[in-house]
Every structure is written in structure tokens, then in C-alpha cells.
Coordinates of C-alpha atoms and ligand atoms in Angstrom, one line a residue:
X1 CA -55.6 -89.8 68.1
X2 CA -54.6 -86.2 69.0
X3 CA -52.5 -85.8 72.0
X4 CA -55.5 -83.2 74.1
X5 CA -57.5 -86.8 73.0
X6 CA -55.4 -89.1 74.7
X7 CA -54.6 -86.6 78.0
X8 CA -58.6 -86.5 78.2
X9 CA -58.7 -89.8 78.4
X10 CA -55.7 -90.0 80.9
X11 CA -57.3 -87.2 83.1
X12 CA -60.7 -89.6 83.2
X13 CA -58.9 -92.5 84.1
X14 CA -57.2 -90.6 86.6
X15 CA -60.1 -88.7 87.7
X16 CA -61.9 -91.6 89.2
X17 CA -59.2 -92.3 91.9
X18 CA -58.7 -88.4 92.5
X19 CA -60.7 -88.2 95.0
X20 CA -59.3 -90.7 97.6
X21 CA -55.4 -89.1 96.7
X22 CA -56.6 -85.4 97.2
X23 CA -55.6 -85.7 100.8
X24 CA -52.3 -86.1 100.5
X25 CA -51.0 -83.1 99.4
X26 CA -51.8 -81.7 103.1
X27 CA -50.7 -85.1 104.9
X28 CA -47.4 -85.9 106.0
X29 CA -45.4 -89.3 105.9
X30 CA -48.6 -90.9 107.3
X31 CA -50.5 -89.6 104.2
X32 CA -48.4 -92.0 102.3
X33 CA -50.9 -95.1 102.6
X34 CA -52.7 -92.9 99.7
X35 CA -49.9 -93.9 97.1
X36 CA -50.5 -97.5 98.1
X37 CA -53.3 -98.4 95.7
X38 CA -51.5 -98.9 92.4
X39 CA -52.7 -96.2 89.2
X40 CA -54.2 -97.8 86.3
X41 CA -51.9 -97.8 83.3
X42 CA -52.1 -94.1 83.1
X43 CA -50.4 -93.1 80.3
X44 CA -51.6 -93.3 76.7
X45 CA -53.1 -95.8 74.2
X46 CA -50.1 -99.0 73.8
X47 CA -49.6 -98.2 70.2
X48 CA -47.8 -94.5 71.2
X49 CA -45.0 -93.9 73.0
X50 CA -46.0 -92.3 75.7
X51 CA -44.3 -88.8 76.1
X52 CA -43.1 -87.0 79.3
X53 CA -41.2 -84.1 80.1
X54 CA -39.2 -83.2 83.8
X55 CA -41.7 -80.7 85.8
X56 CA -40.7 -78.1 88.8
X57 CA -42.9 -78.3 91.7
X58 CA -42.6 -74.4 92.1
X59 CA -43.7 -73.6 88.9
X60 CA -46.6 -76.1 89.3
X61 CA -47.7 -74.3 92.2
X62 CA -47.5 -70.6 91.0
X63 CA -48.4 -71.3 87.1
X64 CA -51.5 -72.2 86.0
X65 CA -51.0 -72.1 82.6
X66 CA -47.9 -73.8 83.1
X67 CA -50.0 -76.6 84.5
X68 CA -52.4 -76.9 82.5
X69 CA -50.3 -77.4 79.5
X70 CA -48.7 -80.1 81.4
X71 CA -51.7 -81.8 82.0
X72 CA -52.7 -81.3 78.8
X73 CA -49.3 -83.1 77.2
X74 CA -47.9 -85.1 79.3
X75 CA -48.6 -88.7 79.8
X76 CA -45.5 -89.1 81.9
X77 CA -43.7 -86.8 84.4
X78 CA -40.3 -86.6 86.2
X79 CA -39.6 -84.5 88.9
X80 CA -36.6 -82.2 87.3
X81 CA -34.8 -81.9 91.5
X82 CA -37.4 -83.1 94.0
X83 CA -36.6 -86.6 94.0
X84 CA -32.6 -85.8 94.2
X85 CA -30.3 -85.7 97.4
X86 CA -30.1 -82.1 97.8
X87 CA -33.8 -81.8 98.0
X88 CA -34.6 -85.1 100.0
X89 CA -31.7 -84.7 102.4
X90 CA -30.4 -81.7 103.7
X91 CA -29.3 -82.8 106.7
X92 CA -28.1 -86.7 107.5
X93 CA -30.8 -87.6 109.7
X94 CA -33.9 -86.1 107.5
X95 CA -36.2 -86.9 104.9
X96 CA -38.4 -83.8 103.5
X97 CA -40.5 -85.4 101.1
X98 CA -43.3 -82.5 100.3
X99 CA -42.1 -81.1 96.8
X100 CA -41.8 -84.5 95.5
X101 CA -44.7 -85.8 97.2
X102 CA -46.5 -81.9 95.2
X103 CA -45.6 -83.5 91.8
X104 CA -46.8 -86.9 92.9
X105 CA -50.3 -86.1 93.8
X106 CA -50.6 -83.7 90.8
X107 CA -49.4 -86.2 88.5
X108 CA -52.5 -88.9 90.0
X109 CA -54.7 -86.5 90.2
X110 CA -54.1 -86.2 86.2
X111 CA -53.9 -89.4 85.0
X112 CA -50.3 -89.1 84.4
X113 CA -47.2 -91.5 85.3
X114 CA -44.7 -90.5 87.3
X115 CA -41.1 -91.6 86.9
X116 CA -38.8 -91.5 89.9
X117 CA -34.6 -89.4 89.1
X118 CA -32.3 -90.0 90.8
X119 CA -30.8 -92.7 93.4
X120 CA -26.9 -92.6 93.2
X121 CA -25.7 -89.8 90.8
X122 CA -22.6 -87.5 91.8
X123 CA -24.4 -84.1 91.5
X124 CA -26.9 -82.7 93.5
X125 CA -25.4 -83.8 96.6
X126 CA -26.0 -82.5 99.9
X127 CA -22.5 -81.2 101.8
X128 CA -23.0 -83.2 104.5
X129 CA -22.4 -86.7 102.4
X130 CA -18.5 -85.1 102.0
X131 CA -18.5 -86.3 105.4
X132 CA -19.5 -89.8 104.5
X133 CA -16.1 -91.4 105.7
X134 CA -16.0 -94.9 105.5
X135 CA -16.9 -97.7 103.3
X136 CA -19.0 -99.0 105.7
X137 CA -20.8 -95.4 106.1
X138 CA -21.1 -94.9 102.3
X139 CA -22.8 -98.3 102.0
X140 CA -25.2 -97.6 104.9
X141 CA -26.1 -94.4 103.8
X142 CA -26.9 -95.1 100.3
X143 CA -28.6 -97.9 101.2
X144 CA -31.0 -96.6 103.4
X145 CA -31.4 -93.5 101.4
X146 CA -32.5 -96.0 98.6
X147 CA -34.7 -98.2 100.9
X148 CA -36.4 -95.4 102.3
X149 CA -37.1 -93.7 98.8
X150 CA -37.9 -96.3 96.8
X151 CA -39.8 -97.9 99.8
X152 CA -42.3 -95.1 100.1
X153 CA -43.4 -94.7 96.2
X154 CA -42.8 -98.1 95.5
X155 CA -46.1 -98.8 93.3
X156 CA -46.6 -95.3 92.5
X157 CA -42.8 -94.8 90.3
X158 CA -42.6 -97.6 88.8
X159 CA -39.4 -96.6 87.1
X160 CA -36.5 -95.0 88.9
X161 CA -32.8 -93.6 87.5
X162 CA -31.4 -96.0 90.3
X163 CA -27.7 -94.7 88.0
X164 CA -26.9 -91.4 86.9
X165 CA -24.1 -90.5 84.8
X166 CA -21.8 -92.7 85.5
X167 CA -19.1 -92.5 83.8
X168 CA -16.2 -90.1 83.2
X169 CA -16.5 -87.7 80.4
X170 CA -13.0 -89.2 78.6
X171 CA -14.0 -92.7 79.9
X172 CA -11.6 -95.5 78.4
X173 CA -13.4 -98.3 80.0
X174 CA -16.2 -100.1 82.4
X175 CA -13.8 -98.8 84.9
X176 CA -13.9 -94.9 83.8
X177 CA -16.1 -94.3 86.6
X178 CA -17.7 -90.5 87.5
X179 CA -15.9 -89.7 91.0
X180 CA -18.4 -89.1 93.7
X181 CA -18.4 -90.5 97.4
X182 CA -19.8 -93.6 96.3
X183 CA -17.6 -94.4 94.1
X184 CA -14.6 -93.3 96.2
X185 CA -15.9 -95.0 99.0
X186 CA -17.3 -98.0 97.7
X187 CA -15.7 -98.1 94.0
X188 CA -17.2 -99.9 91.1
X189 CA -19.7 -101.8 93.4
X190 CA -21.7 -98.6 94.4
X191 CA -23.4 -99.8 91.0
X192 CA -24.4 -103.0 92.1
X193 CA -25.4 -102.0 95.7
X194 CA -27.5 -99.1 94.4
X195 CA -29.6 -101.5 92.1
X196 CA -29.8 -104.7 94.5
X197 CA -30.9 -102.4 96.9
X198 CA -33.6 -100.7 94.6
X199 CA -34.8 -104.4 93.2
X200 CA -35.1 -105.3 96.6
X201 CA -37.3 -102.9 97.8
X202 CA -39.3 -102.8 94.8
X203 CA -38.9 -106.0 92.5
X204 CA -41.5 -104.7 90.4
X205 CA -39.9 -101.6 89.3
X206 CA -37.8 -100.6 86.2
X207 CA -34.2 -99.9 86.8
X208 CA -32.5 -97.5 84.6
X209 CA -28.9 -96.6 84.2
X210 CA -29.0 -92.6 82.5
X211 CA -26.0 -91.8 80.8
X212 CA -25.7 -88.9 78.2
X213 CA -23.0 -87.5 75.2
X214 CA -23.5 -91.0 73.8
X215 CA -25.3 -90.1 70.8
X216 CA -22.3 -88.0 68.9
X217 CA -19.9 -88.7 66.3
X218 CA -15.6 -88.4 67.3
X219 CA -13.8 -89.8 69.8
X220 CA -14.9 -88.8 73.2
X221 CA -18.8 -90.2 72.2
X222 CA -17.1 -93.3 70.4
X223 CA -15.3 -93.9 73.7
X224 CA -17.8 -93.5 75.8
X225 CA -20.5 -95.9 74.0
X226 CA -18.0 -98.6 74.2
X227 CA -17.8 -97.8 77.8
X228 CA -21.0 -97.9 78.2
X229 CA -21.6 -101.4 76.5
X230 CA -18.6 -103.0 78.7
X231 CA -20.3 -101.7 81.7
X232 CA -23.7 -102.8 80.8
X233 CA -22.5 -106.4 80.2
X234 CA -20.5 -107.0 83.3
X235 CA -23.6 -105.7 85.7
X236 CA -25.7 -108.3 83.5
X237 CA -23.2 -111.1 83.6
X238 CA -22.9 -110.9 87.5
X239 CA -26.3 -110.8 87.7
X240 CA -27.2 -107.5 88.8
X241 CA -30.8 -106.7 88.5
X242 CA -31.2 -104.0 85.5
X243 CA -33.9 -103.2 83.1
X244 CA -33.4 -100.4 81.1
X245 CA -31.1 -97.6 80.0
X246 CA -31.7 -94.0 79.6
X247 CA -30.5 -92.0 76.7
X248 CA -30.4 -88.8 78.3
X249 CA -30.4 -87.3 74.7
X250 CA -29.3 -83.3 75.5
X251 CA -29.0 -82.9 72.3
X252 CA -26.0 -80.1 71.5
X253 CA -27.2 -78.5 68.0
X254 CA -23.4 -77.8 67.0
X255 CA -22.5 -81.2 67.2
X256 CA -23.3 -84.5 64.7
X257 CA -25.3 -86.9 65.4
X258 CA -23.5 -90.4 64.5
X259 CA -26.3 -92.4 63.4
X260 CA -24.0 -95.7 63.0
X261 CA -22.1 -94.9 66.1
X262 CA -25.6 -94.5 68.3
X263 CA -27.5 -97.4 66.5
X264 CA -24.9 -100.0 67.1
X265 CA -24.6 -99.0 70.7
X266 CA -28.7 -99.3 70.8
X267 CA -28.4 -103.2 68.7
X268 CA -26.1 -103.8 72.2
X269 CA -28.4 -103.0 74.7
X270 CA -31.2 -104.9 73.0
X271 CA -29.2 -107.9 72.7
X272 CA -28.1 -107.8 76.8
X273 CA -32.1 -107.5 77.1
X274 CA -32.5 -104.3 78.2
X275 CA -35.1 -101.6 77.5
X276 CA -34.6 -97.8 76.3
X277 CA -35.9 -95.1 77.2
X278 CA -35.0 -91.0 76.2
X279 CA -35.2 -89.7 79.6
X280 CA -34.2 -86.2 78.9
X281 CA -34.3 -84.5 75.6
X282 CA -33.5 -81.1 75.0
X283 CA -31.9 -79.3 72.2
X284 CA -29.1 -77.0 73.0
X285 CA -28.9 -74.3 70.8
X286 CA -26.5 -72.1 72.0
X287 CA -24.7 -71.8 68.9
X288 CA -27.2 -71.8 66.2
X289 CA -28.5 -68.9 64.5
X290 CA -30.8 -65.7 66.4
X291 CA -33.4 -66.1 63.8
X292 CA -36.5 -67.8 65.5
X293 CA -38.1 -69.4 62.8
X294 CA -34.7 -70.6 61.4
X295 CA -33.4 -71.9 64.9
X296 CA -36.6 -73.6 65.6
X297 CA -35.9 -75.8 62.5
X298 CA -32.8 -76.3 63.4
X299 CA -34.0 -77.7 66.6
X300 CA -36.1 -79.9 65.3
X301 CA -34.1 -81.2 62.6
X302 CA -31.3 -82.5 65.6
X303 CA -33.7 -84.1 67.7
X304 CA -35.6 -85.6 64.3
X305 CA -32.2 -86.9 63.0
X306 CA -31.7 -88.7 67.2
X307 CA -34.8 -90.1 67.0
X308 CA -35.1 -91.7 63.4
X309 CA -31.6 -93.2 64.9
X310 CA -33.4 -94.4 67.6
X311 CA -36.7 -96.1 66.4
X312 CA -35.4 -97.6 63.4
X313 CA -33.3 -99.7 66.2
X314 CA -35.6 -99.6 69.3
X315 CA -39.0 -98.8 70.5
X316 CA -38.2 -96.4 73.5
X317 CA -40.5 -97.1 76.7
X318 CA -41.1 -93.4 76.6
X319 CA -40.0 -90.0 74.9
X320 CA -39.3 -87.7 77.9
X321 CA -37.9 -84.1 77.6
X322 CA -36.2 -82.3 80.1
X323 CA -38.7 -79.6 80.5
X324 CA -42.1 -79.1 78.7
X325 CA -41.6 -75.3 77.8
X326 CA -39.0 -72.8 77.2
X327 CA -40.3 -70.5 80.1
X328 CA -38.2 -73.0 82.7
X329 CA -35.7 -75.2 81.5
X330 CA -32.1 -75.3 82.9
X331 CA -30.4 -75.1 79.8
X332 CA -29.2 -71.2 80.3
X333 CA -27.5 -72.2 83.5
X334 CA -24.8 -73.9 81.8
X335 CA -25.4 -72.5 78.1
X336 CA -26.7 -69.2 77.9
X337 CA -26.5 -67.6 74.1
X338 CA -23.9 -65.0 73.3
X339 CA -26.5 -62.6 71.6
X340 CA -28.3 -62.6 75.2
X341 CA -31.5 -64.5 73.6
X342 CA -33.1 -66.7 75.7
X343 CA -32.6 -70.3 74.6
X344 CA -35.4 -72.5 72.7
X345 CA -34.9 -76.0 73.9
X346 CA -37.5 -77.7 74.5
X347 CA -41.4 -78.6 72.5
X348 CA -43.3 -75.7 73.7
X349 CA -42.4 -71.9 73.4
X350 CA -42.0 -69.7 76.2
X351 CA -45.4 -69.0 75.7
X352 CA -46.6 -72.7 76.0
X353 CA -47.0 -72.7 71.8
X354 CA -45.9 -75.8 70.1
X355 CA -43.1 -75.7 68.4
X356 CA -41.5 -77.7 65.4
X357 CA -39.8 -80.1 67.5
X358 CA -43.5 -81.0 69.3
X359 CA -44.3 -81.9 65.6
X360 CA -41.2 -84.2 65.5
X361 CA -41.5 -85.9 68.6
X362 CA -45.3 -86.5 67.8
X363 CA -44.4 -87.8 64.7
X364 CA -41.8 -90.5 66.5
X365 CA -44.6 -91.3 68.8
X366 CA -46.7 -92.3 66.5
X367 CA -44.1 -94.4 64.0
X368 CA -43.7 -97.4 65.9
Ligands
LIG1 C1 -30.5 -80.3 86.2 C2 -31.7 -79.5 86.5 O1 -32.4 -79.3 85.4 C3 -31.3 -78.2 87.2 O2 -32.5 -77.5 87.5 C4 -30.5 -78.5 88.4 O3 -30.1 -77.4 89.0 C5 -29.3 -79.3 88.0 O4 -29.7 -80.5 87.4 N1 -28.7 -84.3 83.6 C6 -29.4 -84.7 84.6 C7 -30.4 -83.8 85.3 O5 -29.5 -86.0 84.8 O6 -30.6 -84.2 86.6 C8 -29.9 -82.4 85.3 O7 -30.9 -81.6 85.8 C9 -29.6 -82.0 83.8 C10 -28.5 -82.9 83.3

């Protein structure tokens, strides 16, 4: 079935409970009782992998055809900053849910899933958590944060990056942990408050640790796999509730992919039990050729090469990419091209056309 198909199918489904969730995009926190009734399974038919991408609240509001073109291929959204700490707290004693509440009632209103990034990461933080001073503080604060989050869409996200990045970009161990205030305040059992905390609040939700550069071959990627694995396996042998792990999967063009390397990290997850999922996909081409047509292969070839990797070990719970379309993706914040051409991440041109790496994911969707 074609993917406009399947969203047309998603949009009825998701039509018939539209009409008692269009009120909340005007309501406040007391609104919330119209995320209570759980969706249908939104996204697509079982036999695909449903496909996603990370969506901006502003440019949801201001771009129709932006929109549209969501609605038209996503099964599955993420909110690319609305559900992080900058945007949820800026100050201690505040919650300001509206932009992430936006994406939440466009993505019912749809049809489409909606999956919830991120709980304890280091970035995005606001500057008031430098203040956080105390173990005891750190604990309270995260906690709550996560009780209050998770709490209100619980039901309506039913998966959630409790764990973002966390490890160290040379990590030598379990122990190679990211710095952050949780982890100087609290140390390596931020992890396991973060995720008791989420499971508590909502026992029915999928909890994902996101990590990325684990899919390259040399050293630092070797490294950090085994790192990975190690931490994986002592959260699962204390018993700390965990279900899934995120392959972040920014894809850097001028690197290899290390198809042994990733696939025997991906046989260790599946035999601790845990589920994958590519939460963030994008294909940075900073160093690859100005040529459209040629780059655009290029593209695709990396993130074809990832994903045969991938499915010949797995079946991912979803393909999501970190952006739907060239026109906004954050890639040129950290690498912009030298020629001064704007970069080509993502499935779906600057002008919303598809692109050879739609084709590819597509084609992954369908092979499992
Ligand atoms: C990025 C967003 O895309 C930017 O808009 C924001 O300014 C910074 O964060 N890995 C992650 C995402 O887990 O949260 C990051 O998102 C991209 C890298």
C-alpha cells in the first residue's frame, strides 16, 4: 500500500475522535482530560514499520504545506524541542506546556502517534537547573519534572526518550557517563531514577535509552558500542525498568558504516530483550559533493547501507527522521557546507519533493 494510502487511512481513524480533542488546543492544563481517552493504534498497517519524523510546532503553525506533507507522511511524530527542559521549564517553579500540547493535538487530530523526547538528557537545559545544588535537589527536581511530564500525556506518548545521550563521546566503559547536573549530582543512578520514575508513572509506556555515533567503523564507535552494551546489561540485571533503545542514526556521509561492528551491538540488545527503534535519522552531508543529483545518491546510499545493517538484525519499532524536509532541519547549526549550499538531509526536498532516500526508507519499511 502506498504511503498517501495508509495516512488516509490514519487521518480516518483519527478523524472520528477529532472532534472531542479540537478543544484543546485553546484549553489550558484543565484541557488535559482530552488526552485521557487512549488513540486507536494510529499508525500504519502491522506489516510496515511505521515511519516518523521530529516536527516544529512553529512551522506547523505558519506552514501549510509544511503540514500537510506531514500529515500526509507521517505515521508517527516527535516533537524536535517542545517536550525538552528549555521549552517546558524556563523557570523552576513553571510548566508551559502549549507548544508541545500544539503538536499533540495536531498529531490526534491526524491519526498520527506521537512519541514523547526527552526526560534526562544534558542539553537543552534551562540555566536555572546550574543552580540545582544538592543531591537531594537534583533527585527532587528530576523526579518531579518526570512525574509531571510523563503524568500528563501518559496514554497519549506511549513512548518516551526517558535517556538521552548518555555517554561520553570517548567512553571507555558503563561508567563513561555524559556530565550534566544529574549525573554530577546524582552520578550513575540518575539512570535508574529517571526510568523508575517514568515506569511508575506510566507502566504502560516504552522506555528508550537514545544514544548516537554507534553505527561507525574505528575506535571511538567500537568504544562506544561496547559501552553501550555494558550499560545496557547492568540497568537490566538490577532490574531497572527498560524497553527499548534508540539508534539515533545521524548518519555522517564521510564516515563508514561498520556493518559487523553495528549488527553485533544490535544481536546484544536483542538478547537483553530490548526493542529498537531509529529515532533520528538524518544524513549529514556536509562533505559530499555540490552536485544535487549526485549528493542525493550519496544520501541515500548511507542511510540504505544503516538500514540493511539494521533489519537484517532487527525489526525497528519505527523509522523516525529527524525532520521531514530539508526546509527546517537543524543540521546547518552544527554543519553548514563550505560551498554555502544549503544541506540535503532529510527524505523530502526543500520543496517538500521526495527524494531518493524517501525511496530507501520506503523500501526498509516494507522488507520486514
Ligand atoms: C536538536 C534540535 O534539532 C535543534 O533544533 C535544537 O536546537 C538542538 O537539538 N540529538 C538529539 C536531538 O537528541 O534532541 C537534537 O535536536 C539533535 C541531536
Amino acid at each position: 500500500m502506498s504511503i498517501e494510502a495508509q495516512s488516509r487511512r490514519g487521518f480516518l481513524a483519527g478523524a472520528a475522535s477529532a472532534a472531542a480533542l479540537t478543544a484543546f488546543g485553546t484549553g489550558g492544563v484543565s484541557a488535559v482530560s482530552a488526552f485521557a481517552t487512549p488513540s486507536k493504534r494510529l499508525v500504519g498497517p502491522e506489516n510496515l514499520i511505521p515511519y516518523g519524523a521530529a516536527v516544529r510546532s512553529d512551522a506547523l503553525a505558519a506552514d501549510p504545506s509544511y503540514r500537510d506533507a506531514v500529515i500526509a507522511n507521517c505515521q508517527m511524530v516527535v516533537p524536535e524541542s517542545e517536550l525538552k527542559w528549555l521549552e517546558l521549564r524556563p523557570t523552576r517553579d513553571e510548566y508551559r506546556f502549549a507548544k508541545a500540547d500544539a503538536i499533540i493535538d495536531f498529531a490526534r487530530q491526524n491519526g498520527i502517534e506521537v512519541r514523547g523526547h526527552t526526560l534526562a538528557w544534558y542539553g537543552a537545559l534551562p540555566p536555572w537547573t546550574e543552580e540545582i545544588a544538592t543531591r537531594t535537589d537534583a533527585e527532587r527536581e528530576l523526579t518531579d519534572h518526570i512525574e509531571t511530564v510523563v503524568s500528563r500525556y501518559k496514554g497519549v506518548i506511549p513512548s518516551w526518550d526517558v535517556i538521552n545521550e548518555p555517554l561520553v563521546d570517548w567512553a571507555e566503559s558503563a561508567a563513561s557517563l555524559r556530565p550534566s547536573i544529574w549525573a554530577r549530582r546524582l552520578g550513575p543512578d540518575y539512570l535508574r531514577i529517571a526510568l523508575e520514575t517514568a515506569a511508575a508513572v506510566d507502566p504502560d509506556a516504552q522506555l528508550v535509552i537514545n544514544e548516537y555515533d554507534v553505527e561507525f567503523a574505528g575506535p571511538r564507535f567500537a568504544a562506544r558500542r561496547k559501552a553501550l552494551v555494558e550499560l545496557l546489561r547492568s540497568l537490566r540485571d538490577r532490574g531497572v525498568p527498560l524497553h527499548a533503545v534508540g539508534l539515533q542514526a545521524h548518519l555522517f556521509a564521510d564516515r563508514t558504516i561498520d556493518r559487523d561492528g553495528l549488527q553485533a551491538l544490535l544481536a546484544e540488545i536483542k538478547a537483553l530483550k530490548l526493542d529498537v527503534w531509529v529515532t533520528e535519522l538524518d544524513v549529514i552531508d556536509y562533505e559530499l559533493p555540490g552536485k544535487i543529483g549526485e549528493r542525493d545518491a550519496l544520501v541515500a546510499g548511507v542511510a540504505s547501507r544503516f538500514l540493511d545493517a539494521v533489519c537484517e538484525v532487527v525489526r525497528p519499532k519505527a523509522i523516525l527522521t529527524w525532520g521531514l524536509s530539508d526546509r527546517y532541519t537543524w543540521v546547518p547549526i552544527y554543519f553548514k557546507r563550505r560551498d554555502g549550499m544549503p544541506n540535503r538531509p532529510l527524505p523530502l526536498d526543500a520543496e517538500l519533493k521526495r527524494k531518493p532516500l524517501f525511496d530507501v526508507i520506503e523500501e526498509f519499511r516494507h522488507k520486514v
